[in-house]
Amino acid sequence: MAAKRTCDVVVIGGGPGGYVCSIRLGQLKQKVICVEKEEVGGVCLNWGCVPSKALISASHTYEKVKDAGPTMGIFAEGVKVDVAKMQDWKNGIVKKLTGGVRGLFRGNGVELVIGDARVTGPRTVEVKTKEGGTETIEATKAIVIATGSSTIEIPTFKFDGKQVIGAKEGVSLREIPKRMLVIGGGVIGLELGMVYQRLGSELTVVEATPTLLPGVDPECVAVVEKKLVKHGAKVLKGAKAMGYEKNQDGSLAVKVDLGGGKHDTLVTDVVLVAVGMRPNGGGLGLEEIGVKVERGFVPADHVGRTNVDGVYAIGDVSGVPMLAHKASKEGEVVAEVIAGHKAAKDWVSIPAAIFTDPEIAMAGLTEAQAKEKGIDVRVGKFPFAALGRAMAVNETDGFFKVVADKKTNELLGIHIVGPEASNLISEGALALEMHAFLEDLGLTIHPHPTLGEGMMEAAMNGLGHAIHILNRNA
Ligand code: NAI
């Protein structure tokens, strides 16, 4: 007979949305069960955000040590990569983090059930456990859908786990391919493609639209693209990979439609497909109980409620942008709401960071988006090359760009391409949340010598008087 038990809240999915929601619910003294079908941490901790960043940092270290001779006078001989060791190190990080989440669950009274959950009523979930059993859980207060998203596959490039792979396999390669072809010049394609480029792969990027990283400030993208090409990558934009054949030597011949009636065949060893993620709202039994599911998304309102009372949705499955930190914040909001507190998704911006070389990070509107809204904008810029600290760390590519309302000087957006952009953007996100003006950023004393000075100088450039560059807009 199937086991049956009761709790206050069932959270389905243990990724950055679901696990954060569960922990906060635990802190708020709710009896919560989190059901996860694989491992806590979801895509982000297990094969997404964190593992990819480990490989990005390791491959940067390799490149820096290898290339420091002509500039910094450090000549290292026999520098080589043991990619299996690198993978073991990365796997150790994943283990520590997922173990950490399990520890936080225990400490906050959250019960973890590993199994496949299906909603069978507005307060009932059925779980097929890993051990093969079935249990029914009654949630007296709420069910939270936090099932995330899955890699999109292209029918003509079915994953084989070895030569035609997605990001999951892409962060687990134990050999460096001689040649790698990436389909999709978006976030994953460029982040992972550049890892293997630094480790020695010949890289080709095939992007369907006319630009890499569609939607990102084009000036920022140009800096990354220049470096990609400088390091030997072939970048095909407005191009579509149509299919492939296996050559006798085991390599793959990929047919690419270059547009305008032109075609090419590119030979590669590994194809990494990175054409986006699709939300996991289907197959959970939601439609059967009346929850609206639209193209896999489970739409939720400003407090995370779906159209059915007591059923909430957070993270990738509830809508774009599909970012871990957005999921986590939504998880916290929903936990507060379920516990009877006042909370809402009331943020000005969801910052984003892209770990290319150099990094890109942004918060708020791009210059183009502000103009589309009919706002007369004032733009301030400052190059990393004018920062002493950037020279001292030998990373001078890129710039800071601030976009403000010309009438009021209120900040609308901050865009950074350059070293540590991902760490520098938080100041911009805070500035937007505080409705700061160019003067607020520009008049704040930033410690010297730091990369953060660029933010202050870009704001001052917007006002026409940055100190360390000539202000052509003054
Ligand atoms: P993406 O949406 O960033 O990029 C997919 C790219 O593939 C787009 O540029 C698209 O135009 C292109 N494309 C689509 N179909 C194609 C085709 N048939 N041939 C060639 N190009 C094609 O998706 P991606 O990179 O897979 O990332 C998935 C999600 O993960 C994104 O929502 C992203 O926000 C998130 N993510 C975020 C990271 C971060 O914040 N640093 C890191 C990695 C992923």
mmCIF file of N, CA and C in Angstrom, residues 193-317:
data_model
loop_
_atom_site.group_PDB
_atom_site.id
_atom_site.type_symbol
_atom_site.label_atom_id
_atom_site.label_comp_id
_atom_site.label_asym_id
_atom_site.label_seq_id
_atom_site.Cartn_x
_atom_site.Cartn_y
_atom_site.Cartn_z
ATOM 1 N N GLY A 193 32.290 27.184 -24.886
ATOM 2 C CA GLY A 193 33.148 27.181 -26.071
ATOM 3 C C GLY A 193 34.495 27.825 -25.760
ATOM 4 N N MET A 194 34.455 28.938 -25.015
ATOM 5 C CA MET A 194 35.708 29.632 -24.691
ATOM 6 C C MET A 194 36.577 28.851 -23.696
ATOM 7 N N VAL A 195 35.932 28.039 -22.850
ATOM 8 C CA VAL A 195 36.718 27.175 -21.951
ATOM 9 C C VAL A 195 37.595 26.249 -22.794
ATOM 10 N N TYR A 196 36.938 25.557 -23.747
ATOM 11 C CA TYR A 196 37.696 24.577 -24.532
ATOM 12 C C TYR A 196 38.657 25.263 -25.506
ATOM 13 N N GLN A 197 38.311 26.472 -25.924
ATOM 14 C CA GLN A 197 39.253 27.233 -26.752
ATOM 15 C C GLN A 197 40.531 27.519 -25.945
ATOM 16 N N ARG A 198 40.366 27.947 -24.692
ATOM 17 C CA ARG A 198 41.552 28.229 -23.863
ATOM 18 C C ARG A 198 42.358 26.965 -23.604
ATOM 19 N N LEU A 199 41.637 25.820 -23.531
ATOM 20 C CA LEU A 199 42.344 24.560 -23.251
ATOM 21 C C LEU A 199 42.945 23.956 -24.512
ATOM 22 N N GLY A 200 42.696 24.605 -25.672
ATOM 23 C CA GLY A 200 43.380 24.167 -26.886
ATOM 24 C C GLY A 200 42.505 23.731 -28.050
ATOM 25 N N SER A 201 41.181 23.666 -27.868
ATOM 26 C CA SER A 201 40.323 23.243 -28.989
ATOM 27 C C SER A 201 40.232 24.343 -30.041
ATOM 28 N N GLU A 202 40.133 23.902 -31.311
ATOM 29 C CA GLU A 202 39.819 24.876 -32.377
ATOM 30 C C GLU A 202 38.312 25.060 -32.325
ATOM 31 N N LEU A 203 37.875 26.311 -32.164
ATOM 32 C CA LEU A 203 36.453 26.562 -31.905
ATOM 33 C C LEU A 203 35.740 27.188 -33.098
ATOM 34 N N THR A 204 34.545 26.653 -33.388
ATOM 35 C CA THR A 204 33.654 27.284 -34.369
ATOM 36 C C THR A 204 32.325 27.538 -33.679
ATOM 37 N N VAL A 205 31.782 28.732 -33.864
ATOM 38 C CA VAL A 205 30.471 29.061 -33.288
ATOM 39 C C VAL A 205 29.499 29.314 -34.432
ATOM 40 N N VAL A 206 28.380 28.587 -34.411
ATOM 41 C CA VAL A 206 27.346 28.773 -35.435
ATOM 42 C C VAL A 206 26.126 29.386 -34.760
ATOM 43 N N GLU A 207 25.826 30.622 -35.074
ATOM 44 C CA GLU A 207 24.715 31.342 -34.424
ATOM 45 C C GLU A 207 23.673 31.718 -35.482
ATOM 46 N N ALA A 208 22.409 31.395 -35.172
ATOM 47 C CA ALA A 208 21.335 31.591 -36.162
ATOM 48 C C ALA A 208 21.002 33.063 -36.412
ATOM 49 N N THR A 209 21.102 33.896 -35.377
ATOM 50 C CA THR A 209 20.736 35.307 -35.551
ATOM 51 C C THR A 209 21.955 36.104 -36.047
ATOM 52 N N PRO A 210 21.754 37.362 -36.429
ATOM 53 C CA PRO A 210 22.899 38.133 -36.937
ATOM 54 C C PRO A 210 23.914 38.546 -35.871
ATOM 55 N N THR A 211 23.606 38.297 -34.567
ATOM 56 C CA THR A 211 24.580 38.702 -33.537
ATOM 57 C C THR A 211 24.771 37.589 -32.517
ATOM 58 N N LEU A 212 25.948 37.601 -31.896
ATOM 59 C CA LEU A 212 26.167 36.712 -30.760
ATOM 60 C C LEU A 212 25.419 37.314 -29.573
ATOM 61 N N LEU A 213 25.113 36.517 -28.591
ATOM 62 C CA LEU A 213 24.440 36.972 -27.363
ATOM 63 C C LEU A 213 23.314 37.963 -27.650
ATOM 64 N N PRO A 214 22.313 37.527 -28.431
ATOM 65 C CA PRO A 214 21.224 38.449 -28.751
ATOM 66 C C PRO A 214 20.624 39.075 -27.480
ATOM 67 N N GLY A 215 20.349 40.373 -27.558
ATOM 68 C CA GLY A 215 19.729 41.060 -26.418
ATOM 69 C C GLY A 215 20.711 41.784 -25.517
ATOM 70 N N VAL A 216 21.999 41.392 -25.608
ATOM 71 C CA VAL A 216 23.019 42.037 -24.774
ATOM 72 C C VAL A 216 23.521 43.280 -25.507
ATOM 73 N N ASP A 217 23.932 44.304 -24.758
ATOM 74 C CA ASP A 217 24.441 45.535 -25.356
ATOM 75 C C ASP A 217 25.472 45.197 -26.452
ATOM 76 N N PRO A 218 25.206 45.608 -27.694
ATOM 77 C CA PRO A 218 26.085 45.196 -28.802
ATOM 78 C C PRO A 218 27.533 45.663 -28.657
ATOM 79 N N GLU A 219 27.748 46.803 -28.000
ATOM 80 C CA GLU A 219 29.138 47.265 -27.797
ATOM 81 C C GLU A 219 29.901 46.303 -26.882
ATOM 82 N N CYS A 220 29.183 45.762 -25.891
ATOM 83 C CA CYS A 220 29.816 44.794 -24.981
ATOM 84 C C CYS A 220 30.121 43.498 -25.743
ATOM 85 N N VAL A 221 29.148 43.058 -26.545
ATOM 86 C CA VAL A 221 29.322 41.812 -27.298
ATOM 87 C C VAL A 221 30.528 41.930 -28.236
ATOM 88 N N ALA A 222 30.701 43.111 -28.826
ATOM 89 C CA ALA A 222 31.795 43.307 -29.798
ATOM 90 C C ALA A 222 33.163 43.037 -29.167
ATOM 91 N N VAL A 223 33.308 43.401 -27.890
ATOM 92 C CA VAL A 223 34.600 43.191 -27.205
ATOM 93 C C VAL A 223 34.892 41.692 -27.080
ATOM 94 N N VAL A 224 33.849 40.938 -26.709
ATOM 95 C CA VAL A 224 34.022 39.482 -26.554
ATOM 96 C C VAL A 224 34.275 38.831 -27.912
ATOM 97 N N GLU A 225 33.516 39.256 -28.902
ATOM 98 C CA GLU A 225 33.649 38.655 -30.234
ATOM 99 C C GLU A 225 35.055 38.884 -30.793
ATOM 100 N N LYS A 226 35.572 40.086 -30.540
ATOM 101 C CA LYS A 226 36.913 40.413 -31.035
ATOM 102 C C LYS A 226 37.946 39.452 -30.429
ATOM 103 N N LYS A 227 37.809 39.202 -29.145
ATOM 104 C CA LYS A 227 38.769 38.318 -28.472
ATOM 105 C C LYS A 227 38.619 36.870 -28.955
ATOM 106 N N LEU A 228 37.362 36.476 -29.137
ATOM 107 C CA LEU A 228 37.064 35.129 -29.634
ATOM 108 C C LEU A 228 37.783 34.891 -30.960
ATOM 109 N N VAL A 229 37.650 35.867 -31.849
ATOM 110 C CA VAL A 229 38.223 35.746 -33.190
ATOM 111 C C VAL A 229 39.753 35.878 -33.125
ATOM 112 N N LYS A 230 40.230 36.800 -32.279
ATOM 113 C CA LYS A 230 41.680 36.987 -32.135
ATOM 114 C C LYS A 230 42.365 35.684 -31.711
ATOM 115 N N HIS A 231 41.646 34.903 -30.891
ATOM 116 C CA HIS A 231 42.213 33.633 -30.428
ATOM 117 C C HIS A 231 41.939 32.492 -31.402
ATOM 118 N N GLY A 232 41.448 32.842 -32.595
ATOM 119 C CA GLY A 232 41.362 31.844 -33.658
ATOM 120 C C GLY A 232 40.006 31.213 -33.899
ATOM 121 N N ALA A 233 38.972 31.661 -33.188
ATOM 122 C CA ALA A 233 37.658 31.022 -33.405
ATOM 123 C C ALA A 233 37.060 31.473 -34.727
ATOM 124 N N LYS A 234 36.284 30.557 -35.307
ATOM 125 C CA LYS A 234 35.529 30.899 -36.502
ATOM 126 C C LYS A 234 34.111 31.204 -36.021
ATOM 127 N N VAL A 235 33.618 32.406 -36.318
ATOM 128 C CA VAL A 235 32.274 32.778 -35.857
ATOM 129 C C VAL A 235 31.371 32.955 -37.068
ATOM 130 N N LEU A 236 30.358 32.098 -37.160
ATOM 131 C CA LEU A 236 29.417 32.181 -38.285
ATOM 132 C C LEU A 236 28.084 32.682 -37.754
ATOM 133 N N LYS A 237 27.717 33.897 -38.152
ATOM 134 C CA LYS A 237 26.450 34.465 -37.681
ATOM 135 C C LYS A 237 25.419 34.390 -38.804
ATOM 136 N N GLY A 238 24.150 34.399 -38.430
ATOM 137 C CA GLY A 238 23.090 34.240 -39.426
ATOM 138 C C GLY A 238 23.219 32.887 -40.112
ATOM 139 N N ALA A 239 23.743 31.911 -39.370
ATOM 140 C CA ALA A 239 24.011 30.581 -39.953
ATOM 141 C C ALA A 239 23.306 29.500 -39.146
ATOM 142 N N LYS A 240 22.895 28.434 -39.831
ATOM 143 C CA LYS A 240 22.196 27.346 -39.143
ATOM 144 C C LYS A 240 22.859 26.014 -39.422
ATOM 145 N N ALA A 241 23.105 25.274 -38.366
ATOM 146 C CA ALA A 241 23.645 23.927 -38.546
ATOM 147 C C ALA A 241 22.472 23.022 -38.910
ATOM 148 N N MET A 242 22.583 22.327 -40.041
ATOM 149 C CA MET A 242 21.441 21.566 -40.562
ATOM 150 C C MET A 242 21.458 20.091 -40.149
ATOM 151 N N GLY A 243 22.630 19.528 -40.091
ATOM 152 C CA GLY A 243 22.736 18.110 -39.764
ATOM 153 C C GLY A 243 24.190 17.689 -39.910
ATOM 154 N N TYR A 244 24.465 16.412 -39.674
ATOM 155 C CA TYR A 244 25.872 15.984 -39.792
ATOM 156 C C TYR A 244 25.965 14.543 -40.258
ATOM 157 N N GLU A 245 27.158 14.212 -40.757
ATOM 158 C CA GLU A 245 27.461 12.827 -41.096
ATOM 159 C C GLU A 245 28.761 12.455 -40.422
ATOM 160 N N LYS A 246 28.898 11.194 -40.107
ATOM 161 C CA LYS A 246 30.137 10.766 -39.458
ATOM 162 C C LYS A 246 31.148 10.365 -40.514
ATOM 163 N N ASN A 247 32.342 10.922 -40.441
ATOM 164 C CA ASN A 247 33.407 10.541 -41.369
ATOM 165 C C ASN A 247 34.047 9.228 -40.918
ATOM 166 N N GLN A 248 34.792 8.624 -41.860
ATOM 167 C CA GLN A 248 35.421 7.335 -41.543
ATOM 168 C C GLN A 248 36.409 7.429 -40.388
ATOM 169 N N ASP A 249 37.079 8.604 -40.267
ATOM 170 C CA ASP A 249 38.062 8.755 -39.184
ATOM 171 C C ASP A 249 37.400 9.108 -37.845
ATOM 172 N N GLY A 250 36.067 9.078 -37.806
ATOM 173 C CA GLY A 250 35.356 9.335 -36.553
ATOM 174 C C GLY A 250 34.951 10.788 -36.365
ATOM 175 N N SER A 251 35.495 11.684 -37.204
ATOM 176 C CA SER A 251 35.120 13.090 -37.074
ATOM 177 C C SER A 251 33.718 13.305 -37.658
ATOM 178 N N LEU A 252 33.156 14.475 -37.404
ATOM 179 C CA LEU A 252 31.808 14.771 -37.878
ATOM 180 C C LEU A 252 31.848 15.870 -38.936
ATOM 181 N N ALA A 253 31.121 15.642 -40.030
ATOM 182 C CA ALA A 253 31.018 16.662 -41.082
ATOM 183 C C ALA A 253 29.672 17.355 -40.899
ATOM 184 N N VAL A 254 29.723 18.605 -40.447
ATOM 185 C CA VAL A 254 28.498 19.341 -40.119
ATOM 186 C C VAL A 254 28.116 20.261 -41.280
ATOM 187 N N LYS A 255 26.888 20.089 -41.757
ATOM 188 C CA LYS A 255 26.415 20.943 -42.861
ATOM 189 C C LYS A 255 25.834 22.220 -42.275
ATOM 190 N N VAL A 256 26.311 23.342 -42.775
ATOM 191 C CA VAL A 256 25.851 24.629 -42.244
ATOM 192 C C VAL A 256 25.258 25.469 -43.374
ATOM 193 N N ASP A 257 24.053 25.967 -43.122
ATOM 194 C CA ASP A 257 23.408 26.894 -44.054
ATOM 195 C C ASP A 257 23.867 28.297 -43.658
ATOM 196 N N LEU A 258 24.646 28.924 -44.523
ATOM 197 C CA LEU A 258 25.238 30.225 -44.179
ATOM 198 C C LEU A 258 24.304 31.388 -44.494
ATOM 199 N N GLY A 259 23.143 31.079 -45.064
ATOM 200 C CA GLY A 259 22.206 32.135 -45.480
ATOM 201 C C GLY A 259 22.528 32.583 -46.891
ATOM 202 N N GLY A 260 21.580 33.224 -47.528
ATOM 203 C CA GLY A 260 21.794 33.728 -48.898
ATOM 204 C C GLY A 260 22.091 32.624 -49.888
ATOM 205 N N GLY A 261 21.579 31.430 -49.637
ATOM 206 C CA GLY A 261 21.775 30.305 -50.554
ATOM 207 C C GLY A 261 23.147 29.659 -50.455
ATOM 208 N N LYS A 262 23.985 30.118 -49.485
ATOM 209 C CA LYS A 262 25.336 29.535 -49.367
ATOM 210 C C LYS A 262 25.368 28.438 -48.290
ATOM 211 N N HIS A 263 26.171 27.421 -48.564
ATOM 212 C CA HIS A 263 26.310 26.309 -47.615
ATOM 213 C C HIS A 263 27.779 25.992 -47.402
ATOM 214 N N ASP A 264 28.089 25.357 -46.289
ATOM 215 C CA ASP A 264 29.461 24.924 -46.051
ATOM 216 C C ASP A 264 29.404 23.619 -45.245
ATOM 217 N N THR A 265 30.463 22.852 -45.323
ATOM 218 C CA THR A 265 30.569 21.659 -44.492
ATOM 219 C C THR A 265 31.794 21.816 -43.608
ATOM 220 N N LEU A 266 31.574 21.738 -42.310
ATOM 221 C CA LEU A 266 32.672 21.951 -41.360
ATOM 222 C C LEU A 266 32.975 20.642 -40.642
ATOM 223 N N VAL A 267 34.258 20.341 -40.531
ATOM 224 C CA VAL A 267 34.644 19.091 -39.872
ATOM 225 C C VAL A 267 35.001 19.384 -38.409
ATOM 226 N N THR A 268 34.448 18.573 -37.537
ATOM 227 C CA THR A 268 34.704 18.782 -36.102
ATOM 228 C C THR A 268 34.762 17.439 -35.390
ATOM 229 N N ASP A 269 35.203 17.484 -34.119
ATOM 230 C CA ASP A 269 35.234 16.252 -33.329
ATOM 231 C C ASP A 269 34.058 16.184 -32.357
ATOM 232 N N VAL A 270 33.667 17.363 -31.861
ATOM 233 C CA VAL A 270 32.545 17.425 -30.916
ATOM 234 C C VAL A 270 31.632 18.572 -31.317
ATOM 235 N N VAL A 271 30.314 18.300 -31.261
ATOM 236 C CA VAL A 271 29.329 19.369 -31.459
ATOM 237 C C VAL A 271 28.659 19.631 -30.115
ATOM 238 N N LEU A 272 28.731 20.868 -29.660
ATOM 239 C CA LEU A 272 28.035 21.251 -28.424
ATOM 240 C C LEU A 272 26.788 22.026 -28.815
ATOM 241 N N VAL A 273 25.633 21.478 -28.480
ATOM 242 C CA VAL A 273 24.370 22.149 -28.815
ATOM 243 C C VAL A 273 23.950 23.019 -27.630
ATOM 244 N N ALA A 274 23.827 24.329 -27.869
ATOM 245 C CA ALA A 274 23.459 25.258 -26.789
ATOM 246 C C ALA A 274 22.488 26.278 -27.360
ATOM 247 N N VAL A 275 21.268 25.790 -27.654
ATOM 248 C CA VAL A 275 20.284 26.661 -28.309
ATOM 249 C C VAL A 275 19.142 27.050 -27.366
ATOM 250 N N GLY A 276 19.396 26.956 -26.082
ATOM 251 C CA GLY A 276 18.408 27.417 -25.125
ATOM 252 C C GLY A 276 17.867 26.307 -24.238
ATOM 253 N N MET A 277 17.027 26.714 -23.307
ATOM 254 C CA MET A 277 16.424 25.786 -22.353
ATOM 255 C C MET A 277 14.902 25.888 -22.481
ATOM 256 N N ARG A 278 14.220 24.771 -22.238
ATOM 257 C CA ARG A 278 12.745 24.819 -22.269
ATOM 258 C C ARG A 278 12.208 24.527 -20.858
ATOM 259 N N PRO A 279 11.137 25.269 -20.473
ATOM 260 C CA PRO A 279 10.618 25.123 -19.113
ATOM 261 C C PRO A 279 9.951 23.773 -18.871
ATOM 262 N N ASN A 280 10.108 23.263 -17.647
ATOM 263 C CA ASN A 280 9.601 21.926 -17.308
ATOM 264 C C ASN A 280 8.234 21.975 -16.620
ATOM 265 N N GLY A 281 7.249 22.580 -17.279
ATOM 266 C CA GLY A 281 5.907 22.653 -16.660
ATOM 267 C C GLY A 281 4.981 21.534 -17.103
ATOM 268 N N GLY A 282 5.394 20.816 -18.138
ATOM 269 C CA GLY A 282 4.539 19.738 -18.666
ATOM 270 C C GLY A 282 4.744 18.438 -17.914
ATOM 271 N N GLY A 283 3.752 17.542 -18.019
ATOM 272 C CA GLY A 283 3.901 16.192 -17.475
ATOM 273 C C GLY A 283 3.905 16.101 -15.964
ATOM 274 N N LEU A 284 3.478 17.168 -15.299
ATOM 275 C CA LEU A 284 3.478 17.154 -13.830
ATOM 276 C C LEU A 284 2.075 16.966 -13.269
ATOM 277 N N GLY A 285 1.104 16.861 -14.174
ATOM 278 C CA GLY A 285 -0.287 16.723 -13.732
ATOM 279 C C GLY A 285 -0.947 18.060 -13.463
ATOM 280 N N LEU A 286 -0.273 19.145 -13.800
ATOM 281 C CA LEU A 286 -0.813 20.476 -13.464
ATOM 282 C C LEU A 286 -2.078 20.814 -14.240
ATOM 283 N N GLU A 287 -2.046 20.569 -15.562
ATOM 284 C CA GLU A 287 -3.235 20.878 -16.378
ATOM 285 C C GLU A 287 -4.455 20.127 -15.844
ATOM 286 N N GLU A 288 -4.240 18.882 -15.416
ATOM 287 C CA GLU A 288 -5.345 18.048 -14.937
ATOM 288 C C GLU A 288 -6.053 18.671 -13.730
ATOM 289 N N ILE A 289 -5.314 19.460 -12.928
ATOM 290 C CA ILE A 289 -5.989 20.078 -11.765
ATOM 291 C C ILE A 289 -6.333 21.545 -12.054
ATOM 292 N N GLY A 290 -6.210 21.935 -13.339
ATOM 293 C CA GLY A 290 -6.658 23.266 -13.749
ATOM 294 C C GLY A 290 -5.598 24.350 -13.742
ATOM 295 N N VAL A 291 -4.335 23.983 -13.475
ATOM 296 C CA VAL A 291 -3.272 25.000 -13.488
ATOM 297 C C VAL A 291 -2.913 25.296 -14.940
ATOM 298 N N LYS A 292 -2.825 26.595 -15.245
ATOM 299 C CA LYS A 292 -2.499 27.007 -16.605
ATOM 300 C C LYS A 292 -1.025 26.696 -16.904
ATOM 301 N N VAL A 293 -0.786 26.014 -18.021
ATOM 302 C CA VAL A 293 0.591 25.753 -18.466
ATOM 303 C C VAL A 293 0.685 26.251 -19.894
ATOM 304 N N GLU A 294 1.590 27.194 -20.136
ATOM 305 C CA GLU A 294 1.711 27.771 -21.490
ATOM 306 C C GLU A 294 3.085 27.488 -22.061
ATOM 307 N N ARG A 295 3.161 26.729 -23.089
ATOM 308 C CA ARG A 295 4.415 26.326 -23.731
ATOM 309 C C ARG A 295 5.453 25.879 -22.683
ATOM 310 N N GLY A 296 4.975 25.126 -21.724
ATOM 311 C CA GLY A 296 5.875 24.585 -20.696
ATOM 312 C C GLY A 296 6.039 25.490 -19.491
ATOM 313 N N PHE A 297 5.692 26.764 -19.629
ATOM 314 C CA PHE A 297 5.784 27.683 -18.491
ATOM 315 C C PHE A 297 4.543 27.563 -17.616
ATOM 316 N N VAL A 298 4.715 27.780 -16.329
ATOM 317 C CA VAL A 298 3.589 27.849 -15.394
ATOM 318 C C VAL A 298 3.529 29.303 -14.912
ATOM 319 N N PRO A 299 2.689 30.123 -15.566
ATOM 320 C CA PRO A 299 2.695 31.547 -15.228
ATOM 321 C C PRO A 299 2.315 31.798 -13.768
ATOM 322 N N ALA A 300 3.007 32.763 -13.169
ATOM 323 C CA ALA A 300 2.741 33.102 -11.765
ATOM 324 C C ALA A 300 2.672 34.623 -11.635
ATOM 325 N N ASP A 301 1.915 35.097 -10.635
ATOM 326 C CA ASP A 301 1.741 36.547 -10.482
ATOM 327 C C ASP A 301 2.859 37.165 -9.631
ATOM 328 N N HIS A 302 2.640 38.404 -9.174
ATOM 329 C CA HIS A 302 3.688 39.132 -8.455
ATOM 330 C C HIS A 302 4.059 38.518 -7.108
ATOM 331 N N VAL A 303 3.236 37.602 -6.603
ATOM 332 C CA VAL A 303 3.619 36.917 -5.368
ATOM 333 C C VAL A 303 3.842 35.422 -5.613
ATOM 334 N N GLY A 304 3.913 35.041 -6.875
ATOM 335 C CA GLY A 304 4.235 33.652 -7.210
ATOM 336 C C GLY A 304 3.054 32.715 -7.315
ATOM 337 N N ARG A 305 1.802 33.248 -7.208
ATOM 338 C CA ARG A 305 0.615 32.387 -7.289
ATOM 339 C C ARG A 305 0.305 32.007 -8.735
ATOM 340 N N THR A 306 -0.065 30.749 -8.963
ATOM 341 C CA THR A 306 -0.599 30.377 -10.280
ATOM 342 C C THR A 306 -2.092 30.689 -10.253
ATOM 343 N N ASN A 307 -2.805 30.258 -11.295
ATOM 344 C CA ASN A 307 -4.251 30.526 -11.326
ATOM 345 C C ASN A 307 -5.039 29.620 -10.380
ATOM 346 N N VAL A 308 -4.386 28.609 -9.785
ATOM 347 C CA VAL A 308 -5.093 27.723 -8.846
ATOM 348 C C VAL A 308 -4.634 28.026 -7.414
ATOM 349 N N ASP A 309 -5.589 28.260 -6.564
ATOM 350 C CA ASP A 309 -5.303 28.624 -5.177
ATOM 351 C C ASP A 309 -4.397 27.586 -4.499
ATOM 352 N N GLY A 310 -3.341 28.064 -3.866
ATOM 353 C CA GLY A 310 -2.455 27.161 -3.127
ATOM 354 C C GLY A 310 -1.343 26.554 -3.963
ATOM 355 N N VAL A 311 -1.374 26.796 -5.286
ATOM 356 C CA VAL A 311 -0.290 26.277 -6.140
ATOM 357 C C VAL A 311 0.548 27.463 -6.613
ATOM 358 N N TYR A 312 1.839 27.422 -6.297
ATOM 359 C CA TYR A 312 2.757 28.513 -6.623
ATOM 360 C C TYR A 312 3.793 28.019 -7.643
ATOM 361 N N ALA A 313 4.413 28.957 -8.374
ATOM 362 C CA ALA A 313 5.491 28.564 -9.295
ATOM 363 C C ALA A 313 6.625 29.578 -9.188
ATOM 364 N N ILE A 314 7.845 29.070 -9.208
ATOM 365 C CA ILE A 314 9.031 29.941 -9.106
ATOM 366 C C ILE A 314 10.120 29.467 -10.078
ATOM 367 N N GLY A 315 11.038 30.376 -10.379
ATOM 368 C CA GLY A 315 12.218 30.007 -11.167
ATOM 369 C C GLY A 315 11.945 29.864 -12.653
ATOM 370 N N ASP A 316 12.815 29.126 -13.330
ATOM 371 C CA ASP A 316 12.757 28.982 -14.797
ATOM 372 C C ASP A 316 11.366 28.582 -15.286
ATOM 373 N N VAL A 317 10.716 27.685 -14.541
ATOM 374 C CA VAL A 317 9.418 27.168 -14.997
ATOM 375 C C VAL A 317 8.332 28.253 -14.965
#
